[in-house]
GROMACS .gro file of C-alpha atoms in nm:
model
  281
    1MET     CA    1  -5.525  13.890  -5.686
    2SER     CA    2  -5.347  14.161  -5.790
    3GLU     CA    3  -5.560  14.261  -6.233
    4PRO     CA    4  -5.309  14.186  -6.489
    5ALA     CA    5  -5.160  14.486  -6.637
    6ALA     CA    6  -5.381  14.606  -6.948
    7PRO     CA    7  -5.237  14.790  -7.263
    8PRO     CA    8  -5.377  15.171  -7.268
    9THR     CA    9  -5.753  15.257  -7.414
   10LEU     CA   10  -5.712  15.405  -7.777
   11GLU     CA   11  -5.783  15.740  -7.618
   12GLU     CA   12  -5.513  15.712  -7.402
   13LEU     CA   13  -5.269  15.598  -7.667
   14ALA     CA   14  -5.365  15.857  -7.828
   15VAL     CA   15  -5.307  16.105  -7.604
   16VAL     CA   16  -4.953  15.929  -7.535
   17ARG     CA   17  -4.836  15.979  -7.911
   18ALA     CA   18  -4.995  16.356  -7.922
   19ARG     CA   19  -4.735  16.370  -7.597
   20ILE     CA   20  -4.445  16.195  -7.776
   21ALA     CA   21  -4.536  16.403  -8.190
   22ASP     CA   22  -4.488  16.713  -7.906
   23ARG     CA   23  -4.205  16.629  -7.802
   24LEU     CA   24  -4.055  16.534  -8.135
   25SER     CA   25  -4.181  16.838  -8.293
   26ASP     CA   26  -3.814  16.999  -8.380
   27THR     CA   27  -3.706  16.629  -8.453
   28ALA     CA   28  -3.609  16.712  -8.823
   29ARG     CA   29  -3.511  16.251  -8.830
   30THR     CA   30  -3.587  15.990  -8.623
   31ILE     CA   31  -3.320  15.722  -8.686
   32ALA     CA   32  -3.381  15.355  -8.516
   33VAL     CA   33  -3.083  15.128  -8.467
   34MET     CA   34  -3.238  14.736  -8.442
   35SER     CA   35  -3.087  14.398  -8.470
   36GLY     CA   36  -3.253  14.077  -8.495
   37LYS     CA   37  -3.044  13.887  -8.203
   38GLY     CA   38  -2.804  14.023  -7.913
   39GLY     CA   39  -2.419  14.001  -7.938
   40VAL     CA   40  -2.419  14.197  -8.253
   41GLY     CA   41  -2.249  14.519  -8.167
   42LYS     CA   42  -2.573  14.743  -8.234
   43THR     CA   43  -2.533  14.962  -7.900
   44PHE     CA   44  -2.176  14.987  -8.045
   45VAL     CA   45  -2.291  15.069  -8.460
   46ALA     CA   46  -2.576  15.334  -8.266
   47VAL     CA   47  -2.322  15.542  -8.049
   48HIS     CA   48  -2.094  15.561  -8.332
   49LEU     CA   49  -2.362  15.608  -8.566
   50ALA     CA   50  -2.463  15.947  -8.340
   51LEU     CA   51  -2.073  16.092  -8.327
   52ALA     CA   52  -2.099  16.083  -8.655
   53LEU     CA   53  -2.353  16.267  -8.756
   54ALA     CA   54  -2.235  16.510  -8.476
   55ARG     CA   55  -1.887  16.526  -8.638
   56ARG     CA   56  -2.102  16.641  -8.949
   57GLY     CA   57  -2.177  16.952  -8.725
   58LEU     CA   58  -2.578  16.834  -8.660
   59ARG     CA   59  -2.765  16.824  -8.339
   60VAL     CA   60  -2.769  16.531  -8.223
   61GLY     CA   61  -2.968  16.302  -8.003
   62LEU     CA   62  -2.947  15.961  -7.869
   63LEU     CA   63  -3.191  15.727  -7.674
   64ASP     CA   64  -3.121  15.406  -7.576
   65ALA     CA   65  -3.482  15.251  -7.593
   66ASP     CA   66  -3.272  14.876  -7.390
   67LEU     CA   67  -3.432  14.972  -7.095
   68ASN     CA   68  -3.310  14.613  -6.958
   69SER     CA   69  -2.985  14.661  -7.064
   70PRO     CA   70  -2.905  15.011  -7.104
   71SER     CA   71  -2.553  15.073  -7.235
   72VAL     CA   72  -2.491  15.373  -7.424
   73ALA     CA   73  -2.438  15.528  -7.079
   74LYS     CA   74  -2.134  15.330  -7.028
   75MET     CA   75  -2.014  15.380  -7.379
   76LEU     CA   76  -2.020  15.737  -7.376
   77GLY     CA   77  -1.850  15.749  -7.006
   78LEU     CA   78  -2.222  15.876  -6.881
   79ARG     CA   79  -2.279  15.683  -6.605
   80GLY     CA   80  -2.425  15.830  -6.256
   81GLN     CA   81  -2.425  16.166  -6.453
   82PRO     CA   82  -2.747  16.308  -6.286
   83LEU     CA   83  -3.036  16.428  -6.511
   84ARG     CA   84  -3.249  16.737  -6.493
   85ALA     CA   85  -3.523  16.781  -6.431
   86THR     CA   86  -3.757  17.131  -6.508
   87SER     CA   87  -4.110  17.218  -6.472
   88SER     CA   88  -4.066  17.140  -6.850
   89GLY     CA   89  -3.967  16.788  -6.876
   90LEU     CA   90  -3.653  16.570  -6.819
   91ARG     CA   91  -3.304  16.741  -7.023
   92PRO     CA   92  -3.123  16.517  -7.159
   93VAL     CA   93  -2.755  16.448  -7.043
   94PRO     CA   94  -2.468  16.633  -7.251
   95GLY     CA   95  -2.293  16.365  -7.426
   96PRO     CA   96  -1.951  16.337  -7.615
   97ALA     CA   97  -1.961  16.616  -7.958
   98GLY     CA   98  -2.252  16.750  -7.788
   99ILE     CA   99  -2.482  16.459  -7.829
  100ALA     CA  100  -2.777  16.470  -7.620
  101VAL     CA  101  -2.829  16.147  -7.455
  102GLN     CA  102  -3.165  15.991  -7.260
  103SER     CA  103  -3.089  15.600  -7.114
  104MET     CA  104  -3.309  15.464  -6.826
  105ASP     CA  105  -2.956  15.383  -6.665
  106PHE     CA  106  -2.989  15.724  -6.546
  107PHE     CA  107  -3.264  15.620  -6.330
  108LEU     CA  108  -3.101  15.317  -6.200
  109GLN     CA  109  -2.866  15.316  -5.915
  110GLY     CA  110  -2.473  15.115  -5.978
  111THR     CA  111  -2.571  14.768  -6.162
  112GLN     CA  112  -2.961  14.735  -6.012
  113PRO     CA  113  -3.234  14.591  -6.264
  114LEU     CA  114  -3.510  14.656  -6.399
  115ASP     CA  115  -3.846  14.528  -6.207
  116TRP     CA  116  -4.115  14.447  -6.408
  117ASP     CA  117  -4.328  14.309  -6.125
  118GLY     CA  118  -4.649  14.124  -6.218
  119PRO     CA  119  -4.890  13.845  -6.113
  120ALA     CA  120  -4.724  13.474  -6.135
  121GLY     CA  121  -4.789  13.331  -6.457
  122GLU     CA  122  -4.838  13.640  -6.636
  123GLY     CA  123  -4.438  13.760  -6.655
  124SER     CA  124  -4.459  13.807  -7.002
  125GLY     CA  125  -4.747  13.995  -7.080
  126VAL     CA  126  -4.699  14.213  -6.775
  127ARG     CA  127  -4.311  14.276  -6.884
  128SER     CA  128  -4.451  14.407  -7.279
  129VAL     CA  129  -4.733  14.636  -7.165
  130LEU     CA  130  -4.440  14.728  -6.887
  131GLU     CA  131  -4.172  14.837  -7.076
  132GLU     CA  132  -4.428  15.035  -7.354
  133ALA     CA  133  -4.543  15.253  -7.067
  134ALA     CA  134  -4.214  15.314  -6.970
  135LEU     CA  135  -4.064  15.379  -7.298
  136ALA     CA  136  -4.356  15.596  -7.363
  137ASP     CA  137  -4.318  15.786  -7.052
  138LEU     CA  138  -3.923  15.836  -7.111
  139LEU     CA  139  -3.983  15.968  -7.473
  140GLY     CA  140  -4.276  16.123  -7.374
  141SER     CA  141  -4.092  16.349  -7.064
  142THR     CA  142  -3.766  16.430  -7.245
  143GLU     CA  143  -3.727  16.729  -7.367
  144TRP     CA  144  -3.478  16.716  -7.663
  145GLY     CA  145  -3.522  17.118  -7.846
  146ALA     CA  146  -3.460  17.125  -8.239
  147LEU     CA  147  -3.280  16.824  -8.330
  148ASP     CA  148  -3.104  16.719  -8.694
  149ALA     CA  149  -3.126  16.391  -8.579
  150LEU     CA  150  -3.261  16.136  -8.326
  151VAL     CA  151  -3.095  15.792  -8.312
  152VAL     CA  152  -3.266  15.551  -8.135
  153ASP     CA  153  -3.082  15.235  -8.015
  154LEU     CA  154  -3.391  14.956  -7.987
  155ALA     CA  155  -3.323  14.627  -7.709
  156PRO     CA  156  -3.273  14.323  -7.939
  157GLY     CA  157  -3.581  14.089  -8.150
  158PRO     CA  158  -3.813  14.111  -8.408
  159ASP     CA  159  -4.049  14.319  -8.209
  160ARG     CA  160  -3.890  14.615  -8.094
  161LEU     CA  161  -3.919  14.839  -8.351
  162PRO     CA  162  -4.297  14.750  -8.451
  163ALA     CA  163  -4.381  14.816  -8.061
  164LEU     CA  164  -4.195  15.141  -8.093
  165VAL     CA  165  -4.373  15.224  -8.409
  166HIS     CA  166  -4.681  15.176  -8.196
  167LEU     CA  167  -4.599  15.507  -8.015
  168VAL     CA  168  -4.390  15.717  -8.290
  169PRO     CA  169  -4.634  15.613  -8.626
  170ALA     CA  170  -4.412  15.899  -8.769
  171LEU     CA  171  -4.122  15.696  -8.710
  172GLY     CA  172  -3.865  15.830  -8.984
  173SER     CA  173  -3.674  15.510  -9.046
  174ALA     CA  174  -3.444  15.214  -8.930
  175LEU     CA  175  -3.100  15.027  -8.982
  176ALA     CA  176  -3.066  14.640  -8.948
  177VAL     CA  177  -2.741  14.598  -8.741
  178THR     CA  178  -2.574  14.239  -8.841
  179ILE     CA  179  -2.267  14.027  -8.830
  180PRO     CA  180  -2.147  13.840  -9.121
  181SER     CA  181  -2.284  13.487  -8.933
  182GLU     CA  182  -2.594  13.238  -9.033
  183VAL     CA  183  -2.753  13.292  -8.731
  184SER     CA  184  -2.729  13.636  -8.699
  185LEU     CA  185  -2.806  13.652  -9.074
  186LEU     CA  186  -3.142  13.462  -8.960
  187ALA     CA  187  -3.214  13.632  -8.716
  188VAL     CA  188  -3.195  13.983  -8.862
  189GLU     CA  189  -3.428  13.857  -9.187
  190ARG     CA  190  -3.670  13.805  -8.957
  191SER     CA  191  -3.662  14.114  -8.790
  192VAL     CA  192  -3.691  14.270  -9.122
  193ARG     CA  193  -3.951  14.115  -9.220
  194ARG     CA  194  -4.120  14.189  -8.949
  195ALA     CA  195  -4.062  14.584  -8.980
  196HIS     CA  196  -4.149  14.502  -9.376
  197GLU     CA  197  -4.471  14.369  -9.284
  198ALA     CA  198  -4.525  14.643  -9.043
  199GLY     CA  199  -4.522  14.958  -9.368
  200ILE     CA  200  -4.182  15.050  -9.122
  201PRO     CA  201  -3.944  15.194  -9.410
  202MET     CA  202  -3.615  15.028  -9.356
  203LEU     CA  203  -3.224  15.237  -9.458
  204GLY     CA  204  -3.072  14.927  -9.482
  205VAL     CA  205  -2.844  14.638  -9.337
  206VAL     CA  206  -2.530  14.716  -9.135
  207GLU     CA  207  -2.259  14.479  -9.150
  208ASN     CA  208  -2.081  14.472  -8.845
  209MET     CA  209  -1.700  14.291  -8.728
  210ALA     CA  210  -1.717  14.261  -9.156
  211SER     CA  211  -1.365  14.204  -9.041
  212SER     CA  212  -1.017  14.218  -8.836
  213VAL     CA  213  -0.774  14.512  -8.785
  214CYS     CA  214  -0.503  14.413  -8.685
  215ALA     CA  215  -0.363  14.663  -8.335
  216HIS     CA  216  -0.008  14.661  -8.436
  217CYS     CA  217  -0.031  14.715  -8.828
  218GLY     CA  218  -0.346  14.839  -8.916
  219ALA     CA  219  -0.414  14.517  -9.190
  220GLU     CA  220  -0.732  14.394  -9.152
  221GLY     CA  221  -0.877  13.987  -9.221
  222PRO     CA  222  -1.161  13.798  -9.209
  223LEU     CA  223  -1.318  13.737  -8.833
  224PHE     CA  224  -1.589  13.470  -8.936
  225ARG     CA  225  -1.610  13.242  -9.157
  226GLU     CA  226  -1.789  13.377  -9.477
  227ALA     CA  227  -2.160  13.412  -9.471
  228SER     CA  228  -2.335  13.645  -9.754
  229THR     CA  229  -2.509  13.988  -9.604
  230ASP     CA  230  -2.497  14.115  -9.929
  231ALA     CA  231  -2.790  13.806 -10.047
  232ILE     CA  232  -2.928  13.852  -9.753
  233ALA     CA  233  -2.988  14.193  -9.785
  234ALA     CA  234  -3.062  14.185 -10.191
  235HIS     CA  235  -3.333  13.924 -10.086
  236LEU     CA  236  -3.508  14.149  -9.834
  237ASP     CA  237  -3.431  14.452 -10.143
  238LEU     CA  238  -3.238  14.623  -9.916
  239ALA     CA  239  -2.889  14.803  -9.934
  240VAL     CA  240  -2.550  14.735  -9.715
  241LEU     CA  241  -2.512  15.037  -9.610
  242ALA     CA  242  -2.140  14.963  -9.414
  243ARG     CA  243  -1.913  14.719  -9.336
  244ILE     CA  244  -1.747  14.840  -8.996
  245PRO     CA  245  -1.431  14.632  -8.982
  246PHE     CA  246  -1.354  14.497  -8.550
  247ASP     CA  247  -1.128  14.712  -8.364
  248ALA     CA  248  -0.994  14.572  -8.045
  249ARG     CA  249  -0.861  14.917  -7.973
  250ALA     CA  250  -1.182  15.117  -8.068
  251ALA     CA  251  -1.388  14.784  -7.845
  252ALA     CA  252  -1.173  14.873  -7.543
  253ALA     CA  253  -1.264  15.285  -7.565
  254ALA     CA  254  -1.630  15.189  -7.568
  255ASP     CA  255  -1.595  14.933  -7.246
  256ALA     CA  256  -1.374  15.226  -7.066
  257GLY     CA  257  -1.603  15.565  -7.162
  258ALA     CA  258  -1.436  15.686  -7.411
  259PRO     CA  259  -1.576  15.609  -7.773
  260LEU     CA  260  -1.284  15.584  -8.020
  261ALA     CA  261  -1.415  15.484  -8.395
  262GLY     CA  262  -1.032  15.336  -8.451
  263GLY     CA  263  -1.010  15.148  -8.800
  264ALA     CA  264  -1.341  15.201  -8.825
  265GLY     CA  265  -1.387  15.580  -8.889
  266GLY     CA  266  -1.446  15.615  -9.230
  267ALA     CA  267  -1.703  15.349  -9.260
  268PHE     CA  268  -1.906  15.524  -8.985
  269ASP     CA  269  -1.886  15.852  -9.185
  270LYS     CA  270  -1.999  15.606  -9.488
  271LEU     CA  271  -2.290  15.514  -9.263
  272ALA     CA  272  -2.370  15.870  -9.164
  273GLU     CA  273  -2.379  15.993  -9.497
  274ALA     CA  274  -2.593  15.657  -9.627
  275ALA     CA  275  -2.834  15.761  -9.318
  276LEU     CA  276  -2.854  16.136  -9.437
  277ARG     CA  277  -2.929  16.019  -9.782
  278GLY     CA  278  -3.213  15.792  -9.672
  279ALA     CA  279  -3.376  15.943  -9.429
  280ASP     CA  280  -3.437  16.283  -9.641
  281ALA     CA  281  -3.543  16.027  -9.947
   0.00000   0.00000   0.00000
């Protein structure tokens, strides 16, 4: 029988953390983008936040930390781009507006999923250990260079942010993405509470799909039945950083790998300003 995957020892963890810290030593700010559940447009927000920061003249990196369902490369039209390996590490792929992009997608063939093999009956434990090891390797091998901001697109779920902080104790800050539905708000509340318990600084909440933009006239109207993002944010002692309208044109552009903020451009500029202000506080 195979031995179960074991978490790293304290000594091994210290080595991993030191290697990652060295890679991020020239990164001024790290902003993690999290969500309580999937389907809320978290990656869309992370990608357009990175682009909005780059439009301000900042040197920006974007890490797709969703190892199982990476989609940053698809949204940016970078799927199939080769990674360049040098003697000092892996070079991120250059993306739109000059952002530096790293993703597990660059290592996979076509639609091939990652395979977390392990002994029968130990699937979840093995996956947890192997996922953290893979993320640590990605962080520790990427030669980011000097960055004004690194945006990290996390996989959905309450434990993803604490897992990242386990590897990067000096993580600067995080923001939570939700949509104005009761199910999503409940999930994001759980995730933010988990982040608070872990002592992770939260910048605030982003309400995605806050409204719908008409493709013909540009008018905005409600997309979901009313749910109080403001009340949840206040309950968690967080600000609502931005409200992003749903624009079908922007969604179609992201699917085509040609990101376009559409009617949400001003909202992402506001989000970038708020994220920088919070990260520098």
